[in-house]
Amino acid sequence: MKKLALHWQIIIGLILGIIWAIFSSKMGLSQFTIDWIAPFGTIFINLLKLIAVPLVLFSIINGVANIGDPSSLGRMGGKTLLAYLITTILAVSLGLVLVNFIKPGKLIDEESRIDNRISYELWAASENLEIKDGINYLHDPAFLERAQHISDLSKDELKEAATSEVGEKMSEANKTKDAGPLKPLVDIVPDNIFLSLADNGLMLQVIFFALFFGISLLFIPNDKSKPVLAFVDGIMEVFLKMVDLIMKAAPFFVFALLAGIVSKMAGNDIGKVFEIFKGLSWYSLTVALGLALMIFVVYPGIFKIFIRVISYFGFFKAMSPAQTLAFSTSSSVATLPVTIECVEDNLGVNKKITSFVLPIGATINMDGTCLYQAVAVVFVAQLHMIDLTISQQLTIVLTATLASIGTAAVPSAGLVMLIIVLQSVGLNPAWIGIILPVDRILDMMRTVVNVTGDATVCSLIAKSECMLDYDPNKTELKSEV
């Protein structure tokens, strides 16, 4: 294993983890896997999170303070936010094009879709909402008996949802929705940075503090700021060494992580997994296709047009350790230490750029999450025989883009934001329950897109600032562990 590149070691760990989970399911050992193997995957995530939050803090402070010129900070910050905004809009638009072309929700049995449609109309009536397309099945006597039956079922389902995962996420989303228009701006400014550091969901507050601290260092005399910068730089080196030590055991940790995830889904009946995924296969394929196009077409296209010095395969060779880790952890923040290492050492991006652009991207750049939200909203609408208008789909673009800024970079956080996107076009937020069974695997895939997008924008900014020194021979050596 020592002679294999790190990403191949991680891929082997992924495959063995899935194989072990299927084997343990057939042998009735799923509980053993959950109790004795899966905890090592949790330890892995905790170790990465332990490093990620302080690394974000110190890397941004270091990156901002080392820029030296406040005007350079404003220029680079503007470029970074604009680039992230453009890639996000591209991702959402691509998702909408695919879901409208493939129409995965319309490939489900029509009788089931009619029942879903009646259920939607009953829900809209209870919420005093206007039916989106003006068609009303409840006015047709032929569907009266089915409507009564569905109505009885929906009451039971709503009671159950109050204590379910769907109910919990709806409650979280309602808190966000009911807040004032400037609540997101207020939430960015922390009143206690130590509480912000302790809560993974408050990364924007950590970034605000780091930016404020770093900018302040630019305006004090060098003799005062120099020892602070030396301290920050030393702390960063310690955390990067911690990353190296953790990554030596990454293949085993990834094996444990994947074995636990699949075992929890399957239990001792592997058929459950296949049945769950079968009904959502077209939706999953649509999302997967969109994510694949972002990774293999859109981002390489940006490199080809604007950066040029890095080849197609050279980019993937450089980023493969971070991409495989992102797939296994489903967290771009947890992957951040490895992303920084890959972009600096393999792509040749200057540390001043990576320490500023990547931590911000790990929090606000959610291309994969936005694409998935666009597909998911239109899919559940199609599933309920609702044709969303162009204006409603443009609302999805806007809402998903803005929601991505506040989405925590942790597993399945996009589900909470998906509720807000559903509500923005007048659809039932409880419909997230439909896609929950396949959300975890798609979450893993969209995190790869998020991380790849961060690296692409970081390289783009480095190129524009003349801080890109790519060496393909160095990339080849650095990919080996």
Coordinates of C-alpha atoms in Angstrom, one line a residue:
M1 CA 0.0 0.0 0.0
K2 CA 2.9 2.4 0.7
K3 CA 3.9 2.4 -3.0
L4 CA 0.4 3.4 -4.1
A5 CA -0.6 7.0 -4.5
L6 CA -2.8 8.3 -1.7
H7 CA -6.0 8.6 -3.9
W8 CA -5.6 5.0 -4.9
Q9 CA -5.3 3.9 -1.3
I10 CA -8.5 5.9 -0.5
I11 CA -10.4 4.4 -3.5
I12 CA -9.4 0.9 -2.4
G13 CA -10.7 1.8 1.1
L14 CA -14.0 3.0 -0.4
I15 CA -14.5 -0.2 -2.4
L16 CA -13.6 -2.5 0.4
G17 CA -15.9 -0.7 2.8
I18 CA -18.9 -1.2 0.4
I19 CA -17.9 -4.9 -0.2
W20 CA -17.6 -5.5 3.6
A21 CA -21.0 -3.8 4.2
I22 CA -22.8 -6.0 1.7
F23 CA -21.0 -9.1 3.0
S24 CA -21.9 -8.3 6.6
S25 CA -25.5 -7.6 5.6
K26 CA -25.8 -11.0 4.0
M27 CA -24.2 -12.7 7.0
G28 CA -26.3 -10.9 9.5
L29 CA -23.3 -8.9 10.8
S30 CA -24.5 -5.4 10.1
Q31 CA -24.9 -4.5 13.8
F32 CA -21.3 -5.7 14.4
T33 CA -20.2 -3.3 11.6
I34 CA -22.2 -0.4 13.1
D35 CA -20.9 -1.1 16.6
W36 CA -17.2 -2.0 16.0
I37 CA -16.2 -0.6 12.6
A38 CA -18.3 2.5 11.8
P39 CA -17.1 4.4 14.9
F40 CA -13.6 4.7 13.3
G41 CA -15.3 6.5 10.4
T42 CA -16.8 8.9 13.0
I43 CA -13.4 9.4 14.5
F44 CA -12.0 10.3 11.1
I45 CA -14.7 13.0 10.5
N46 CA -14.1 14.4 14.0
L47 CA -10.3 14.5 13.5
L48 CA -10.8 16.4 10.2
K49 CA -13.3 18.8 11.8
L50 CA -11.0 19.3 14.7
I51 CA -8.4 20.7 12.3
A52 CA -10.6 22.4 9.8
V53 CA -12.2 25.1 11.9
P54 CA -9.0 26.5 13.4
L55 CA -7.3 26.1 10.0
V56 CA -9.9 28.3 8.4
L57 CA -9.4 30.9 11.1
F58 CA -5.6 31.0 10.9
S59 CA -5.3 30.5 7.2
I60 CA -7.6 33.5 6.4
I61 CA -5.8 35.7 8.9
N62 CA -2.5 34.7 7.4
G63 CA -3.7 35.1 3.8
V64 CA -5.2 38.6 4.4
A65 CA -2.3 39.9 6.5
N66 CA 0.3 38.7 4.0
I67 CA -1.3 40.5 1.1
G68 CA 0.3 43.6 2.5
D69 CA -1.7 46.1 0.5
P70 CA -5.4 46.7 1.5
S71 CA -6.2 47.6 -2.1
S72 CA -5.0 44.2 -3.2
L73 CA -7.4 42.6 -0.7
G74 CA -10.3 44.4 -2.1
R75 CA -9.4 43.5 -5.7
M76 CA -8.8 39.8 -4.8
G77 CA -12.0 39.6 -2.7
G78 CA -14.1 41.0 -5.5
K79 CA -12.6 38.6 -8.1
T80 CA -13.2 35.7 -5.7
L81 CA -16.8 36.4 -5.0
L82 CA -17.6 37.1 -8.6
A83 CA -16.0 33.9 -9.8
Y84 CA -17.8 31.8 -7.1
L85 CA -21.1 33.5 -8.1
I86 CA -20.7 32.7 -11.8
T87 CA -19.8 29.0 -11.2
T88 CA -22.8 28.7 -8.9
I89 CA -25.2 30.2 -11.4
L90 CA -23.7 27.8 -14.1
A91 CA -24.3 24.8 -11.8
V92 CA -28.0 25.7 -11.1
S93 CA -28.7 26.4 -14.7
L94 CA -27.1 23.2 -15.8
G95 CA -29.3 21.3 -13.3
L96 CA -32.5 22.9 -14.5
V97 CA -31.6 22.2 -18.2
L98 CA -31.0 18.5 -17.4
V99 CA -34.1 17.9 -15.2
N100 CA -36.3 19.6 -17.8
F101 CA -34.8 17.5 -20.6
I102 CA -34.7 14.1 -18.9
K103 CA -37.9 14.7 -16.8
P104 CA -37.1 12.0 -14.2
G105 CA -40.3 12.7 -12.2
K106 CA -42.5 11.9 -15.3
L107 CA -40.9 8.4 -15.7
I108 CA -42.8 7.2 -12.6
D109 CA -46.0 5.2 -12.9
E110 CA -48.9 7.6 -13.8
E111 CA -51.3 6.3 -11.3
S112 CA -48.8 7.1 -8.5
R113 CA -48.3 10.5 -9.9
I114 CA -52.1 11.2 -9.9
D115 CA -52.2 10.2 -6.2
N116 CA -49.3 12.5 -5.6
R117 CA -51.1 15.3 -7.5
I118 CA -54.2 14.9 -5.4
S119 CA -52.1 14.9 -2.2
Y120 CA -50.5 18.2 -3.4
E121 CA -53.9 19.8 -4.0
L122 CA -55.1 18.8 -0.6
W123 CA -52.0 20.2 1.0
A124 CA -52.3 23.5 -1.0
A125 CA -55.9 23.8 0.1
S126 CA -54.9 23.4 3.8
E127 CA -52.3 26.1 3.4
N128 CA -54.6 28.4 1.4
L129 CA -52.1 28.3 -1.5
E130 CA -53.1 28.7 -5.2
I131 CA -52.6 25.6 -7.4
K132 CA -49.6 26.4 -9.5
D133 CA -50.9 25.4 -13.0
G134 CA -54.6 26.0 -12.5
I135 CA -55.6 22.4 -13.0
N136 CA -57.6 20.9 -10.1
Y137 CA -58.2 17.2 -9.8
L138 CA -60.3 17.6 -6.8
H139 CA -63.0 19.1 -9.0
D140 CA -63.3 15.9 -11.0
P141 CA -65.9 13.5 -9.4
A142 CA -63.9 10.5 -10.8
F143 CA -61.1 11.3 -8.2
L144 CA -63.3 12.0 -5.2
E145 CA -63.0 8.6 -3.6
R146 CA -59.2 8.6 -4.1
A147 CA -59.0 12.1 -2.7
Q148 CA -60.8 11.0 0.5
H149 CA -58.5 8.0 0.9
I150 CA -55.4 10.1 0.3
S151 CA -56.6 12.8 2.7
D152 CA -56.9 10.2 5.5
L153 CA -53.4 9.0 4.9
S154 CA -51.9 12.5 4.8
K155 CA -53.2 13.3 8.3
D156 CA -51.3 10.3 9.7
E157 CA -48.2 11.2 7.7
L158 CA -48.3 14.8 9.1
K159 CA -48.4 13.5 12.7
E160 CA -45.5 11.2 12.0
A161 CA -43.5 13.9 10.3
A162 CA -43.6 16.1 13.5
T163 CA -41.1 13.8 15.2
S164 CA -39.3 12.6 12.1
E165 CA -36.1 13.9 10.4
V166 CA -38.4 15.7 7.9
G167 CA -40.2 17.5 10.7
E168 CA -36.9 18.5 12.3
K169 CA -35.5 20.0 9.1
M170 CA -38.8 21.8 8.4
S171 CA -38.6 23.3 11.9
E172 CA -35.1 24.6 11.2
A173 CA -36.1 26.0 7.8
N174 CA -39.1 27.8 9.3
K175 CA -36.8 29.6 11.8
T176 CA -34.7 30.8 8.8
K177 CA -37.8 31.8 6.8
D178 CA -39.5 33.7 9.6
A179 CA -36.5 35.8 10.4
G180 CA -36.2 39.4 9.3
P181 CA -34.7 40.5 5.9
L182 CA -31.4 41.5 7.4
K183 CA -31.1 38.4 9.7
P184 CA -28.5 36.7 7.5
L185 CA -26.3 39.8 7.8
V186 CA -26.8 39.9 11.5
D187 CA -25.9 36.2 11.8
I188 CA -22.5 36.8 10.1
V189 CA -21.3 39.0 12.9
P190 CA -20.4 37.0 16.0
D191 CA -20.9 38.2 19.5
N192 CA -18.5 35.6 20.9
I193 CA -15.8 34.1 18.6
F194 CA -15.2 31.2 20.9
L195 CA -18.8 30.0 20.6
S196 CA -18.5 30.4 16.8
L197 CA -15.4 28.3 16.7
A198 CA -17.2 25.6 18.7
D199 CA -20.1 25.4 16.4
N200 CA -19.5 24.0 12.9
G201 CA -22.6 25.7 11.6
L202 CA -21.2 29.2 12.3
M203 CA -18.4 29.1 9.8
L204 CA -19.4 32.5 8.3
Q205 CA -18.9 34.1 11.7
V206 CA -15.4 32.5 11.9
I207 CA -14.6 33.9 8.4
F208 CA -15.9 37.3 9.3
F209 CA -13.7 37.4 12.4
A210 CA -10.6 36.1 10.5
L211 CA -11.1 38.8 7.8
F212 CA -11.6 41.5 10.3
F213 CA -8.5 40.4 12.3
G214 CA -6.4 40.1 9.2
I215 CA -7.5 43.5 7.8
S216 CA -6.7 45.1 11.2
L217 CA -3.2 43.7 11.0
L218 CA -2.6 45.5 7.8
F219 CA -3.2 48.9 9.5
I220 CA -0.8 48.5 12.5
P221 CA 3.0 49.1 12.5
N222 CA 5.1 46.2 11.2
D223 CA 7.0 45.8 14.5
K224 CA 3.7 45.1 16.2
S225 CA 2.2 42.9 13.5
K226 CA 5.3 40.8 12.8
P227 CA 5.3 38.6 15.9
V228 CA 1.5 38.0 15.5
L229 CA 2.1 36.9 11.9
A230 CA 4.9 34.6 13.0
F231 CA 2.7 33.0 15.6
V232 CA -0.2 32.5 13.1
D233 CA 2.2 31.0 10.5
G234 CA 3.7 28.6 13.1
I235 CA 0.2 27.5 14.1
M236 CA -0.7 26.8 10.5
E237 CA 2.4 24.6 10.1
V238 CA 1.4 22.6 13.1
F239 CA -2.1 22.0 11.7
L240 CA -0.7 21.0 8.3
K241 CA 1.5 18.5 10.0
M242 CA -1.5 17.1 11.8
V243 CA -3.1 16.7 8.4
D244 CA -0.2 14.6 7.2
L245 CA -0.4 12.3 10.2
I246 CA -4.1 11.8 9.9
M247 CA -3.9 11.1 6.1
K248 CA -1.5 8.2 6.7
A249 CA -4.4 6.3 8.2
A250 CA -7.1 7.7 5.8
P251 CA -7.6 4.5 3.7
F252 CA -8.6 2.6 6.9
F253 CA -10.8 5.4 8.2
V254 CA -12.5 5.7 4.8
F255 CA -13.1 1.9 4.8
A256 CA -14.8 2.2 8.2
L257 CA -16.8 5.2 7.1
L258 CA -18.3 3.6 4.0
A259 CA -18.9 0.3 5.7
G260 CA -20.9 2.1 8.4
I261 CA -23.0 4.2 6.0
V262 CA -24.1 1.2 3.8
S263 CA -24.7 -1.1 6.8
K264 CA -27.0 1.5 8.5
M265 CA -29.0 1.7 5.2
A266 CA -29.2 -2.0 4.6
G267 CA -29.5 -3.6 8.1
N268 CA -29.4 -7.4 7.6
D269 CA -31.5 -7.2 4.4
I270 CA -29.4 -6.0 1.5
G271 CA -32.5 -6.0 -0.7
K272 CA -33.7 -2.9 1.2
V273 CA -30.9 -0.9 -0.3
F274 CA -31.7 -2.0 -3.9
E275 CA -35.4 -1.4 -3.5
I276 CA -34.9 2.1 -2.1
F277 CA -32.5 3.1 -4.8
K278 CA -34.6 1.5 -7.6
G279 CA -37.5 4.0 -7.3
L280 CA -35.2 7.0 -7.3
S281 CA -32.8 5.8 -10.0
W282 CA -33.7 8.3 -12.7
Y283 CA -33.6 11.2 -10.2
S284 CA -30.2 10.0 -9.0
L285 CA -28.9 9.6 -12.5
T286 CA -30.0 13.1 -13.5
V287 CA -28.2 14.6 -10.5
A288 CA -25.1 12.4 -11.1
L289 CA -25.0 13.4 -14.7
G290 CA -25.1 17.1 -13.8
L291 CA -22.4 16.7 -11.2
A292 CA -20.2 14.7 -13.7
L293 CA -20.6 17.5 -16.3
M294 CA -19.5 20.1 -13.8
I295 CA -16.4 18.0 -12.8
F296 CA -15.4 16.7 -16.3
V297 CA -16.6 19.5 -18.6
V298 CA -17.3 22.8 -17.0
Y299 CA -14.3 23.1 -14.6
P300 CA -11.8 21.7 -17.2
G301 CA -13.3 24.1 -19.7
I302 CA -12.5 27.0 -17.4
F303 CA -8.9 25.7 -17.1
K304 CA -8.7 25.4 -20.8
I305 CA -10.0 28.9 -21.6
F306 CA -8.5 31.0 -18.8
I307 CA -5.6 29.1 -17.2
R308 CA -4.2 26.9 -20.0
V309 CA -0.9 25.9 -18.4
I310 CA -2.5 23.0 -16.5
S311 CA -3.6 20.0 -18.7
Y312 CA -6.9 18.2 -18.4
F313 CA -5.4 15.0 -16.8
G314 CA -2.9 17.1 -14.9
F315 CA -5.7 18.8 -13.0
F316 CA -7.4 15.6 -11.9
K317 CA -4.1 14.1 -11.0
A318 CA -3.3 17.0 -8.8
M319 CA -6.8 17.1 -7.1
S320 CA -7.6 13.4 -6.8
P321 CA -6.6 13.1 -3.1
A322 CA -8.9 15.9 -2.2
Q323 CA -11.7 14.7 -4.5
T324 CA -11.7 11.1 -3.1
L325 CA -11.6 12.4 0.5
A326 CA -14.5 14.8 -0.3
F327 CA -16.5 11.9 -1.6
S328 CA -15.9 9.8 1.5
T329 CA -16.5 12.6 4.1
S330 CA -19.3 14.6 2.4
S331 CA -17.8 17.8 3.9
S332 CA -15.8 20.4 2.0
V333 CA -14.7 21.9 5.3
A334 CA -13.4 18.6 6.6
T335 CA -11.6 18.2 3.3
L336 CA -10.2 21.7 3.4
P337 CA -6.8 20.8 4.8
V338 CA -6.2 18.3 2.0
T339 CA -7.6 20.7 -0.6
I340 CA -5.2 23.4 0.4
E341 CA -2.3 20.9 0.2
C342 CA -3.3 19.7 -3.2
V343 CA -3.8 23.2 -4.7
E344 CA -0.5 24.6 -3.2
D345 CA 1.8 21.6 -3.8
N346 CA 0.3 20.1 -6.9
L347 CA -1.2 23.0 -8.8
G348 CA 1.4 25.5 -7.7
V349 CA -0.9 28.1 -6.4
N350 CA 0.8 30.6 -4.0
K351 CA 0.0 30.3 -0.3
K352 CA -1.3 33.9 -0.2
I353 CA -4.1 32.9 -2.6
T354 CA -5.0 29.5 -1.1
S355 CA -5.2 30.8 2.5
F356 CA -7.7 33.4 1.4
V357 CA -9.7 31.9 -1.4
L358 CA -10.1 28.2 -0.3
P359 CA -11.5 28.7 3.2
I360 CA -14.1 31.2 1.8
G361 CA -15.0 28.8 -1.0
A362 CA -15.4 25.9 1.5
T363 CA -18.2 27.9 3.1
I364 CA -19.9 29.9 0.4
N365 CA -19.2 28.0 -2.9
M366 CA -21.7 25.2 -3.1
D367 CA -21.9 24.5 -6.9
G368 CA -22.8 20.8 -6.4
T369 CA -25.4 21.5 -3.7
C370 CA -27.1 24.2 -5.8
L371 CA -27.3 21.9 -8.8
Y372 CA -28.8 19.1 -6.7
Q373 CA -31.4 21.5 -5.2
A374 CA -32.5 22.7 -8.7
V375 CA -32.9 19.1 -9.9
A376 CA -34.6 18.0 -6.7
V377 CA -37.2 20.8 -6.7
V378 CA -38.2 20.2 -10.3
F379 CA -38.1 16.4 -9.8
V380 CA -40.6 16.4 -6.9
A381 CA -42.8 18.9 -8.9
Q382 CA -42.8 16.5 -11.8
L383 CA -43.6 13.7 -9.4
H384 CA -46.7 15.6 -8.4
M385 CA -47.7 16.5 -12.0
I386 CA -46.8 20.2 -11.5
D387 CA -45.3 22.1 -14.4
L388 CA -43.2 25.0 -13.0
T389 CA -43.1 28.1 -15.2
I390 CA -39.9 29.8 -16.4
S391 CA -40.3 32.5 -13.7
Q392 CA -40.7 29.9 -11.0
Q393 CA -37.5 28.1 -12.2
L394 CA -35.7 31.5 -12.3
T395 CA -36.8 31.9 -8.6
I396 CA -35.1 28.5 -8.0
V397 CA -31.9 29.8 -9.5
L398 CA -31.9 32.9 -7.3
T399 CA -32.9 31.2 -4.1
A400 CA -30.5 28.3 -4.5
T401 CA -27.7 30.7 -5.2
L402 CA -28.3 32.8 -2.2
A403 CA -29.1 29.8 0.1
S404 CA -25.7 28.3 -0.8
I405 CA -23.9 31.1 0.9
G406 CA -25.3 30.2 4.2
T407 CA -25.2 26.4 3.8
A408 CA -23.0 24.7 6.4
A409 CA -20.3 22.6 4.7
V410 CA -21.2 19.5 6.6
P411 CA -23.0 16.3 5.4
S412 CA -26.7 16.8 4.3
A413 CA -26.9 20.4 5.3
G414 CA -28.2 21.1 1.9
L415 CA -31.5 19.5 2.8
V416 CA -32.4 22.4 5.1
M417 CA -31.7 24.9 2.4
L418 CA -33.7 22.7 -0.1
I419 CA -36.8 23.3 2.1
I420 CA -36.4 27.0 1.7
V421 CA -36.0 26.6 -2.1
L422 CA -39.2 24.5 -2.2
Q423 CA -41.1 27.1 -0.2
S424 CA -39.9 29.8 -2.5
V425 CA -41.9 28.3 -5.4
G426 CA -44.9 27.3 -3.2
L427 CA -44.3 23.6 -3.0
N428 CA -44.6 21.3 0.1
P429 CA -41.3 21.3 2.1
A430 CA -42.2 17.9 3.5
W431 CA -41.4 16.4 0.0
I432 CA -37.7 16.3 1.0
G433 CA -38.7 13.0 2.6
I434 CA -39.0 11.5 -1.0
I435 CA -35.3 12.0 -1.7
L436 CA -33.9 11.3 1.7
P437 CA -33.1 7.6 1.0
V438 CA -30.6 8.5 -1.8
D439 CA -29.4 11.8 -0.3
R440 CA -26.3 10.5 1.4
I441 CA -24.6 9.1 -1.8
L442 CA -25.6 12.1 -3.8
D443 CA -24.3 14.3 -1.0
M444 CA -20.9 12.6 -1.3
M445 CA -20.9 13.2 -5.0
R446 CA -21.9 16.9 -4.8
T447 CA -19.2 17.5 -2.2
V448 CA -16.6 16.5 -4.8
V449 CA -18.1 19.2 -7.1
N450 CA -17.9 21.7 -4.4
V451 CA -14.2 21.0 -3.7
T452 CA -13.3 20.9 -7.4
G453 CA -15.0 24.2 -7.9
D454 CA -13.1 25.7 -5.0
A455 CA -9.8 24.6 -6.6
T456 CA -10.8 25.9 -10.0
V457 CA -11.7 29.3 -8.8
C458 CA -8.5 29.4 -6.6
S459 CA -6.4 28.6 -9.6
L460 CA -8.2 31.2 -11.7
I461 CA -7.6 33.9 -9.1
A462 CA -3.9 32.8 -8.8
K463 CA -3.5 33.1 -12.6
S464 CA -5.0 36.6 -12.7
E465 CA -2.7 37.7 -9.8
C466 CA 0.4 36.0 -11.5
M467 CA 0.7 33.7 -8.5
L468 CA 0.5 30.4 -10.3
D469 CA 3.6 28.3 -10.7
Y470 CA 2.5 24.9 -12.0
D471 CA 5.1 22.1 -12.4
P472 CA 3.7 18.8 -13.8
N473 CA 6.7 16.9 -12.6
K474 CA 6.1 18.1 -9.0
T475 CA 2.5 17.1 -9.3
E476 CA 3.4 13.6 -10.2
L477 CA 5.8 13.3 -7.2
K478 CA 3.4 14.9 -4.7
S479 CA 0.6 12.6 -5.5
E480 CA 2.5 9.7 -4.1
V481 CA 2.6 8.9 -0.4

